[in-house]
Every structure is written in C-alpha cells, then in structure tokens.
Coordinates of C-alpha atoms in Angstrom, one line a residue:
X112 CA 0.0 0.0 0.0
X113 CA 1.3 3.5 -1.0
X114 CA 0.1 5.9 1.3
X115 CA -0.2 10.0 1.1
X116 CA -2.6 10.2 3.8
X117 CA -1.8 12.6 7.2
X118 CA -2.9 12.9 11.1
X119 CA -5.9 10.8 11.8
X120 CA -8.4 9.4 9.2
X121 CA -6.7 7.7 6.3
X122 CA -3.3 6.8 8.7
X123 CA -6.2 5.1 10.9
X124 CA -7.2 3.1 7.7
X125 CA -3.8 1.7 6.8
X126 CA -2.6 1.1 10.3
X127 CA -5.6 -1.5 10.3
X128 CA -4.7 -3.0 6.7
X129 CA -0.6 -3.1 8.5
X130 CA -2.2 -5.1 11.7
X131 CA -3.7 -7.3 8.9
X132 CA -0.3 -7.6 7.0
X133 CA 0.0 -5.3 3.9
X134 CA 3.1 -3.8 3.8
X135 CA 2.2 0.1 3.7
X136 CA 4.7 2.8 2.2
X137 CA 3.8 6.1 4.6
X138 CA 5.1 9.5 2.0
X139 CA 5.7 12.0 3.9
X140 CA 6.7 16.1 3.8
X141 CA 10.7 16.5 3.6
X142 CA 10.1 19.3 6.0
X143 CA 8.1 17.8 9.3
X144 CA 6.9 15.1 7.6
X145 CA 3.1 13.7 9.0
X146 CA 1.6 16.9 11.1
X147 CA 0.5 14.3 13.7
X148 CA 4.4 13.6 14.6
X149 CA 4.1 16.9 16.0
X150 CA 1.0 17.1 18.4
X151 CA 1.4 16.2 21.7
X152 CA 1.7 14.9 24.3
X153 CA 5.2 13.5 23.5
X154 CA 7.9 10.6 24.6
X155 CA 11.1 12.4 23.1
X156 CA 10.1 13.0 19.7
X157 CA 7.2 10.4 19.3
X158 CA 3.7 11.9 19.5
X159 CA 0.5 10.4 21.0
X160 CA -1.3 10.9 18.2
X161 CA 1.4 9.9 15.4
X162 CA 2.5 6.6 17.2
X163 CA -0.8 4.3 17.5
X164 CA -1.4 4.8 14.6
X165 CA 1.6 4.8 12.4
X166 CA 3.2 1.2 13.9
X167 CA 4.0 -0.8 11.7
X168 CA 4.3 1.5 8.7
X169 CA 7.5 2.0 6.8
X170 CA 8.0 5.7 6.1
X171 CA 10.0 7.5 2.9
X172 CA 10.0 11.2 2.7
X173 CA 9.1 13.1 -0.8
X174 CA 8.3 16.6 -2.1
X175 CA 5.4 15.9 -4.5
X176 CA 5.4 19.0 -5.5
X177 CA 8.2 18.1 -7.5
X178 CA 8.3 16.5 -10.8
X179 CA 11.6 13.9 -9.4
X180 CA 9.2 13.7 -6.2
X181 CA 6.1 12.7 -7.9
X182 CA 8.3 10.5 -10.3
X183 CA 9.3 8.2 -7.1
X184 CA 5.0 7.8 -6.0
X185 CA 4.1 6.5 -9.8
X186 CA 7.5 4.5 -9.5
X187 CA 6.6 3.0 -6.1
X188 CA 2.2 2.9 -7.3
X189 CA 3.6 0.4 -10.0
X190 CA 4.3 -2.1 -7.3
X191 CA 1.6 -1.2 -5.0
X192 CA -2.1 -3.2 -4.6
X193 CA -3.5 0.3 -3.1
X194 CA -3.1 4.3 -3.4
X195 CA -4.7 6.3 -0.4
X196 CA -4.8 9.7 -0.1
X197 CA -6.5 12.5 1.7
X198 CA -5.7 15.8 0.7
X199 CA -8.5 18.6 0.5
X200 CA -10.7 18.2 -2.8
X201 CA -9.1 19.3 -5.8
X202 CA -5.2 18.8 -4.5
X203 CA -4.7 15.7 -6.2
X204 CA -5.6 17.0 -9.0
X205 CA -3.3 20.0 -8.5
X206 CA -0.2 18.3 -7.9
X207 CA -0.9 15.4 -10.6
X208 CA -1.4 12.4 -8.4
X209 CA -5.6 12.0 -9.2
X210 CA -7.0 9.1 -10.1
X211 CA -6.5 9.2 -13.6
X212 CA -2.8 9.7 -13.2
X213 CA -2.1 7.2 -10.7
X214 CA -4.2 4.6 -12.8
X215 CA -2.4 5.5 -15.8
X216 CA 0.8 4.0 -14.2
X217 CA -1.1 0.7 -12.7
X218 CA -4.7 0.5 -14.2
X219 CA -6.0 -2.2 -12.0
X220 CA -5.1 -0.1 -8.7
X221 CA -7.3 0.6 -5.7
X222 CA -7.2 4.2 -5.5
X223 CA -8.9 4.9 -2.0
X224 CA -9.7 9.0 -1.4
X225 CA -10.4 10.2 2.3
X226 CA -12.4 13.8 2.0
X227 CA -13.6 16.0 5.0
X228 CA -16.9 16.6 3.2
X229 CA -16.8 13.8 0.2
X230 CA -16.4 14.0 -3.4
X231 CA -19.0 16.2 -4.8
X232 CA -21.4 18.9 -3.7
X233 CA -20.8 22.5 -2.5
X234 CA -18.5 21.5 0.1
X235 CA -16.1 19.7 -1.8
X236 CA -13.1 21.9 -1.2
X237 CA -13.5 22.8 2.2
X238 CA -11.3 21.8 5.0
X239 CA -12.7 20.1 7.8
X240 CA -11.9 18.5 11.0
X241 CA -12.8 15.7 13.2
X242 CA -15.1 18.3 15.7
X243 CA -15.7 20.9 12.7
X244 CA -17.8 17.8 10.9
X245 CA -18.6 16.8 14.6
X246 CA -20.7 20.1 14.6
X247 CA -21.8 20.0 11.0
X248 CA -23.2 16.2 11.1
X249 CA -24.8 17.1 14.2
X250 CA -23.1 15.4 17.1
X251 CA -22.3 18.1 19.0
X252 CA -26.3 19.0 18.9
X253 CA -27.0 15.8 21.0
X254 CA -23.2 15.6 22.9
X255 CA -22.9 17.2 26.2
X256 CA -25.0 18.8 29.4
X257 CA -27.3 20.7 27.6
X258 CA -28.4 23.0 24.3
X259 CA -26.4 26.1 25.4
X260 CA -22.6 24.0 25.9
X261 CA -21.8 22.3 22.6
X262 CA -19.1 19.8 23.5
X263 CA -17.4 17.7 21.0
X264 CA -17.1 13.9 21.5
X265 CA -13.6 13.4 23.5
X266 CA -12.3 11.0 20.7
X267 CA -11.9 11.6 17.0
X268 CA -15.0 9.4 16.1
X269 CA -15.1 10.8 13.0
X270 CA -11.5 10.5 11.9
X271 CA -11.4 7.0 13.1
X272 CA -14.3 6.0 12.2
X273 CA -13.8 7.5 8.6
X274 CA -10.5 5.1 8.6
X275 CA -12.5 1.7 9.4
X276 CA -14.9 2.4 6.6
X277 CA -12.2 3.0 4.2
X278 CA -10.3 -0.2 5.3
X279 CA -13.8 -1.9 5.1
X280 CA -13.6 -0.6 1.3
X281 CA -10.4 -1.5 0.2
X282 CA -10.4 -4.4 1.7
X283 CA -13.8 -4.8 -0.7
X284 CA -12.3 -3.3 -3.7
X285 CA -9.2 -5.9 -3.5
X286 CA -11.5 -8.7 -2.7
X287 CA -13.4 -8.1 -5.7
X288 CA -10.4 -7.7 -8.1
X289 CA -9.7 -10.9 -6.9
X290 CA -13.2 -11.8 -8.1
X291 CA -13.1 -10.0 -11.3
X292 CA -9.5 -8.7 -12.0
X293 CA -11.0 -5.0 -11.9
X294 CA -9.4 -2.1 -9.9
X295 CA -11.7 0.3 -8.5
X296 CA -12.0 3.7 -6.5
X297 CA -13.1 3.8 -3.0
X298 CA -14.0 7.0 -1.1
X299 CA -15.3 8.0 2.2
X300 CA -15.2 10.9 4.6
X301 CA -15.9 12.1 8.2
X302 CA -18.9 13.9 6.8
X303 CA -20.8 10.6 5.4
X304 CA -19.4 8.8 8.8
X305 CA -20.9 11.5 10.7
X306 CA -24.0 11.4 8.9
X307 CA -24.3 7.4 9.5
X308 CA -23.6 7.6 13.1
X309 CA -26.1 10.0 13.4
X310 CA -29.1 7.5 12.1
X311 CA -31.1 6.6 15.6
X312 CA -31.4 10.7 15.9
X313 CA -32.0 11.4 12.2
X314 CA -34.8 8.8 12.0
X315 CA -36.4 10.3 15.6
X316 CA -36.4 14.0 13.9
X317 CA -38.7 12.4 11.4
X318 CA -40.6 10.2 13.4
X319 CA -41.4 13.1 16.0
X320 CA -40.6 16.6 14.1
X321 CA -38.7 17.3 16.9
X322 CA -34.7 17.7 16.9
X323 CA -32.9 15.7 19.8
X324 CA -30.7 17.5 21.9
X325 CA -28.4 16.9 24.3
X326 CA -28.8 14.4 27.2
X327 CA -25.9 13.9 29.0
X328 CA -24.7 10.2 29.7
X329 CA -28.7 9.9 29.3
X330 CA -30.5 8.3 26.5
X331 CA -34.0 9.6 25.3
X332 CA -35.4 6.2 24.2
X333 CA -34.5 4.0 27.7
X334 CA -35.2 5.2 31.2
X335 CA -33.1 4.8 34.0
X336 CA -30.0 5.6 32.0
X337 CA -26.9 7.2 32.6
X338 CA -23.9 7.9 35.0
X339 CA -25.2 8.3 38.6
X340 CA -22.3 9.8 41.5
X341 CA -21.7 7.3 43.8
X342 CA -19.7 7.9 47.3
X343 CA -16.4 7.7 45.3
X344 CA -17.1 8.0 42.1
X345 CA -19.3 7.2 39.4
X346 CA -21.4 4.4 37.6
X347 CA -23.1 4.3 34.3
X348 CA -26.4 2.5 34.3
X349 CA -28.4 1.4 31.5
X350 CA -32.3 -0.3 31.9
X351 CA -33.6 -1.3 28.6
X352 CA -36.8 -3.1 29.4
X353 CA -39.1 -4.7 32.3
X354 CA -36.9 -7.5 32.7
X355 CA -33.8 -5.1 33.6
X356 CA -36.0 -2.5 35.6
X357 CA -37.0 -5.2 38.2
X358 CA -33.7 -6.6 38.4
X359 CA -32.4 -3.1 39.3
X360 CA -35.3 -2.7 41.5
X361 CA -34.1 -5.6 43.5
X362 CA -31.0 -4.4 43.9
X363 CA -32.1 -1.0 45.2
X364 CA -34.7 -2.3 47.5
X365 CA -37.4 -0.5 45.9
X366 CA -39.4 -3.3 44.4
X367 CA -42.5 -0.4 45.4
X368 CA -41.6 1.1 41.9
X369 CA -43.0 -1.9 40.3
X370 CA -46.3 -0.9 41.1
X371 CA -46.3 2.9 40.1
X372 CA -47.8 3.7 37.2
X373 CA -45.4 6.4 36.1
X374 CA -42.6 3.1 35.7
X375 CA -44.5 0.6 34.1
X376 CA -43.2 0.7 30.7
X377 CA -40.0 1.7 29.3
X378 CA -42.1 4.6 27.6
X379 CA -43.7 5.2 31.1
X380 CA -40.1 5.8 32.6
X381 CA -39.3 7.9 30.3
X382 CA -41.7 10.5 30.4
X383 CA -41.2 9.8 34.1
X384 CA -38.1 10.0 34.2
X385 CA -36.9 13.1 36.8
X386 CA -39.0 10.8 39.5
X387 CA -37.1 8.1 38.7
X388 CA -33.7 9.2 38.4
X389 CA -34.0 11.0 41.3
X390 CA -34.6 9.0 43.8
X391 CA -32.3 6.7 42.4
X392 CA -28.7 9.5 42.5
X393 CA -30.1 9.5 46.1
X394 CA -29.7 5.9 46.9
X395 CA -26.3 5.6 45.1
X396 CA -24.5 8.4 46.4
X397 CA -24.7 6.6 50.0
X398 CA -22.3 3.6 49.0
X399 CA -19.0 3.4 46.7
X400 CA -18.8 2.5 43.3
X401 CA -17.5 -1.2 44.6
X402 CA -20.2 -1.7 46.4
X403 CA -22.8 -1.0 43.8
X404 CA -21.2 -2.9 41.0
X405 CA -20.9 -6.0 43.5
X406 CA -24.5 -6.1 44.2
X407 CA -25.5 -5.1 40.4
X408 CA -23.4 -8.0 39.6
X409 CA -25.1 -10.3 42.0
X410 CA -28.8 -9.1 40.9
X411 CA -27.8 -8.9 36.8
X412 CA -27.8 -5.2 36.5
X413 CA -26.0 -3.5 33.5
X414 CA -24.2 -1.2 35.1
X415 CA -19.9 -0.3 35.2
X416 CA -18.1 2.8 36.7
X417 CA -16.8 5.7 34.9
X418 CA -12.9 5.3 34.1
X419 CA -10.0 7.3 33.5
X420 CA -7.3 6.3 31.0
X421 CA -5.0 5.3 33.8
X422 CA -8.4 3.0 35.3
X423 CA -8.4 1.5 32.0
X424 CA -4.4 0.8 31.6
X425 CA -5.0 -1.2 34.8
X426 CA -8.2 -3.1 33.8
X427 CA -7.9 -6.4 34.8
X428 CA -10.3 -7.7 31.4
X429 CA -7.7 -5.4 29.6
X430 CA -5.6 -7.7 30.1
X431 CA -7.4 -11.1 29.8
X432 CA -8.2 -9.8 26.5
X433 CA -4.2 -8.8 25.9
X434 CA -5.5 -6.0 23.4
X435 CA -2.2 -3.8 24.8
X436 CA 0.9 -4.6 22.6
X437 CA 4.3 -3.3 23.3
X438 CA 6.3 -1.3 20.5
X439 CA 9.2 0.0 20.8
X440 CA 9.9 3.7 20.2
X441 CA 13.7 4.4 19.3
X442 CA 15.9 6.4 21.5
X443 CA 12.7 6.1 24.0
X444 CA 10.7 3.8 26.6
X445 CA 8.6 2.0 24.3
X446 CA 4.9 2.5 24.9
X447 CA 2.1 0.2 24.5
X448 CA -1.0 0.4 22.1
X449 CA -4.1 -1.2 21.6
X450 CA -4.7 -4.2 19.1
X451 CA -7.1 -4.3 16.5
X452 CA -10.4 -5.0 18.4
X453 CA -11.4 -7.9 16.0
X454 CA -9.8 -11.4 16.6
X455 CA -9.6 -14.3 13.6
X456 CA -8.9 -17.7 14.5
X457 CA -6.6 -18.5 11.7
X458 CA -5.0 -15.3 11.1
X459 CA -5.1 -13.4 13.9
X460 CA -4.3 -10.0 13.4
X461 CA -0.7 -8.1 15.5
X462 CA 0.6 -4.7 15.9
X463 CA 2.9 -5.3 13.1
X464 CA 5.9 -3.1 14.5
X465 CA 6.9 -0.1 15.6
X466 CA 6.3 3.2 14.2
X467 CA 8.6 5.0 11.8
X468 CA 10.9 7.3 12.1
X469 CA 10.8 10.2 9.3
X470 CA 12.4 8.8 5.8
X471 CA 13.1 5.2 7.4
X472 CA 14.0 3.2 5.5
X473 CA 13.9 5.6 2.7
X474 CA 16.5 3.7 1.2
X475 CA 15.3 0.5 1.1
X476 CA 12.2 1.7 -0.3
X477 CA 14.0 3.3 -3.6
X478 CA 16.4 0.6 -4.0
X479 CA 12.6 -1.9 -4.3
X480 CA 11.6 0.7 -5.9
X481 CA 14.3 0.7 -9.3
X482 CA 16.8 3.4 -7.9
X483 CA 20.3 3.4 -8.3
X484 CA 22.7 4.3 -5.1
X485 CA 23.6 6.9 -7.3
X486 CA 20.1 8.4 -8.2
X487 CA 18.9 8.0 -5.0
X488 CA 22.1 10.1 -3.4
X489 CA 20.9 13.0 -6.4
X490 CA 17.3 12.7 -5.1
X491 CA 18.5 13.3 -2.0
X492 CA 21.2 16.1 -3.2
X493 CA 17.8 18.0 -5.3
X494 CA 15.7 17.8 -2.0
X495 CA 13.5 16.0 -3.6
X496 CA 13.8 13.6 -1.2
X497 CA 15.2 13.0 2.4
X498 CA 16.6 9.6 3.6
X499 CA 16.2 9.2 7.3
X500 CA 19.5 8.8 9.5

C-alpha cells in the first residue's frame, strides 16, 4: 500500500490493513513530515497521536510538489495493490497524483480518497476537521450537558471511524479484483461517517418533528439511563426493558416502583423520568462504586463505573483480552498500544511493529523501488527527497 494520507483518518485506515499484513509505504513532507508527529503529548520525539497509529508503517519522505518527487510515487504505485490519499478536494488533481494519473501508471489499482466533506457537492473543497464535521453532522447538537454547551465527543469518532470504513472498502475493492481482475475507487469521509452515526437521531427527527438534543450520559429512548455519582465515584447504568427495571429494583430495595404507574413501561419511565432518576442519585451516592457494581453484579444489572485512562491501563479484562501490545519507540521507553479489536482464529491480526521514524527506511524503499545508489544520493542532493538517518 502506498500511502499519502496525514494525522488521523486515512493513517487510521492503513494502520488496520498493516495489523492485517500489507506492507504500507507512509510518503511524507521532507520538511516535518506527518503533522501528527508533531501534536502532543510527547515521549522524546514520538507523538500520542502519530504513534498508535503509524506502527508498523515504513516511512520514505518526498516533495510531491516536484516532478523527481512525484516520479518516485508512480514508481513505487507500479508495485503497489492500493493508493490512499487525503488531501483537500481538488489537490490531487493540482499536484498530478488524481485518479487518472495514478491509474495510468497501474490500471488495475485501488485508488482509496479520504475527504472531510466527500467527493461532490458544495462542500467539496472545504477543510474540515474531526469536531468541525462533529458540529456539522450534528453530534455536537445531542453531545454534552445541555443546548447552550456544545461539547465535542472526546475522541476523534469521526476521523477514526472515517478510517474503518475506508479499510472496510479496500479491503472490498481488493476482494473483488480478486473476483473480477478490476481495480476500483473507494471514497469516504468524516462527513458521510458522521452522517451514519447519526441515524437513531435522524430517524427520531422524522418520526417526532422534533430535533434531539443533548442528554448527557442519558438516552431519550430508555429510562433509567446514565452515570449516577456514587460515594467515590461514578457508575453508568443502563435499563432497557421490564426484565432489567425489576432486576435493578431488586438491587435498590425498591421493588415499590413496580407498582407505580409512572414506571411501568420503558415509555412510562421515560416521560417519568426526573422521579425516577432522582430518587435513584439519592440511593447511590450513600455507597461506593465497589459496592454497587458488586451487588448489580449479584442481581444482573448493566451497570460499570466511569474510568480514567489510567483505570483503563490497569483493567484487569484489559488484560485477559491482551489488546495492549508493546512497541518500541527508538531512542525512547517504548509505549504500549491497543490491538485491532477484531480477533480471527486463523489469522489473527498483531501490531505489526513499531512506528517509523521520518524517511526510514527511505533507502530501502528506492532501491525496491528501481533506484540506483547513485540516483537515489541525487534525489536526495535535489531535496527531492530525504533519507532518514
């Protein structure tokens, strides 16, 4: 896989297609290389953001903006199964690396394109963001306390969930060529993504003619539902059904609720739902969040605490699942990152290394790639390239 994407999205796509073993080419700027190396926080000069999602990547540095530079993609896109990309609409054109040029060089390629606002349409050369399409999809309308405190999620959901649906893709678009021998193009973009995770609140705007807002940890279609404080803490409950609401009445001692009229029915609770909730913050805040999740546990109750990142470092089903994998960070500690959360019994997928440092092995790459010791050290010379140290 040859891959031109940067920060979040498309690197998200081909760190999954490296955990499932392709071998992915990461082009990067001469000068900086992949904005993400440089947000923070850091470990030396490895970024939280770059390193997750970058392992396993081999990187080579090139100024496309050259004709030498864009020379070395097409040379490397005529061994490559897949081309990603994501710059703003209308770039690729710009600097020659569209479609039409890439498949001029390989015509059976999968040319994957990763767009803040998609293809076509009057957005089609705007920038955009993981929170600016956040707001623009809707998600910060129904994120957050309440209407007048628009809060982004507190991941990109957008940007990485952009990235599985464009590794779903390829992984489509090769699967077919298999099939049929045909190369195709496959796009997809935080706006679309954004768009599809908003369908249970698109769907209630029709169905009521009324726009959801925000709920907090709440949930307008199931009452009791949310994070309640406990004496130490917090816990997130969630009641679906009658089955679950006498199961948490149990738990509570209040098997009176049964009984009321304002609980009967999930729809009941809902429109009920102040006298219920209530009463129930009441109860909770008198024991710790141990307690509670011992006797939800022992009465069947949905119901966890609210973590921290350091709570979940330490989870113990963390690790029975082992999703951490250790990678190591030259000239650093090494840090760990999550696996893929998908296992396969015959070919499981593995962090498939560590992350690259800028231009390595730039080499290598140009030497598979046709290049001469000689042209490569003039590529290099020209700036139209940089070889890591």
């Amino acid at each position: 896989m040859l891959d031109l994407s940067t920060v979040v999205a498309g690197p998200t796509a081909t760190m999954i297609l490296a955990d499932l073993g392709a071998d992915v080419i990461k082009v990067e700027r001469i000068d900086g290389g992949d904005d993400a190396r440089n947000m923070g926080p850091h470990r030396g000069a490895w970024g939280a953001y770059f390193v997750p999602i970058n392992r396993g990547k081999r990187s080579i540095a090139i100024d496309i903006t050259k004709p030498a530079g864009r020379e070395i993609v097409f040379r490397l896109v005529a061994s490559s199964e897949v081309f990603i990309e994501n710059f703003r609409g209308g770039k690729a054109a710009a600097l020659g690396l569209d479609e039409a040029a890439v498949r001029a060089r390989k015509p059976d390629i999968i040319y994957a394109s990763l767009s803040a606002y998609g293809q076509r349409g009057p957005d089609y050369f705007k920038p955009g963001y993981d929170a600016i399409l956040q707001a623009r999809t809707g998600i910060v309308s129904v994120t957050g306390p309440n209407a007048d405190t628009p809060i982004r999620a507190g991941v990109s959901i957008l940007d990485m969930g952009a990235g599985v649906w464009m590794a779903l893709g390829i992984l489509a678009a090769l699967f077919e060529r298999q099939r049929s021998g045909r190369g195709q193009r496959v796009d997809a973009s935080l706006f679309e993504t954004g768009v599809m995770l908003m369908c249970y609140h698109l769907l209630s705007r029709q169905f009521t003619g009324v726009s959801p807002g925000p709920e907090g940890s709440r949930h307008n279609a199931m009452a009791p539902y949310g994070a309640f404080a406990t004496a130490d803490g917090a816990i997130m409950i969630g009641i679906s059904n009658e089955r679950l609401f006498r199961r948490l009445c149990a738990a509570l001692g209040r098997e009176d609720w049964l009984e009321d009229p304002r609980f009967r029915t999930n729809l009941d609770r809902v429109r009920n739902r102040a006298h219920l909730e209530g009463p129930i913050a009441d109860l909770l805040r008198d024991r710790s969040t141990a307690d509670w999740l011992q006797l939800f546990g022992e009465h069947d109750v949905p119901a966890d605490a609210v973590q921290n990142s350091q709570n979940v470092l330490e989870d113990s089903q963390l690790e029975a699942l082992d999703q951490l994998a250790e990678v190591a960070l030259r000239g650093e500690a090494s840090a760990q990152v999550p696996r893929l959360p998908i296992s396969l019994s015959v070919t499981p997928p593995a962090v498939s290394g560590p992350p690259p440092e800028l231009g390595q092995p730039g080499r290598a790459i140009l030497q598979e790639a046709g290049y001469s010791d000689a042209e490569i050290d003039e590529l290099v010379r020209s700036r139209s390239c940089a070889i890591g140290a």
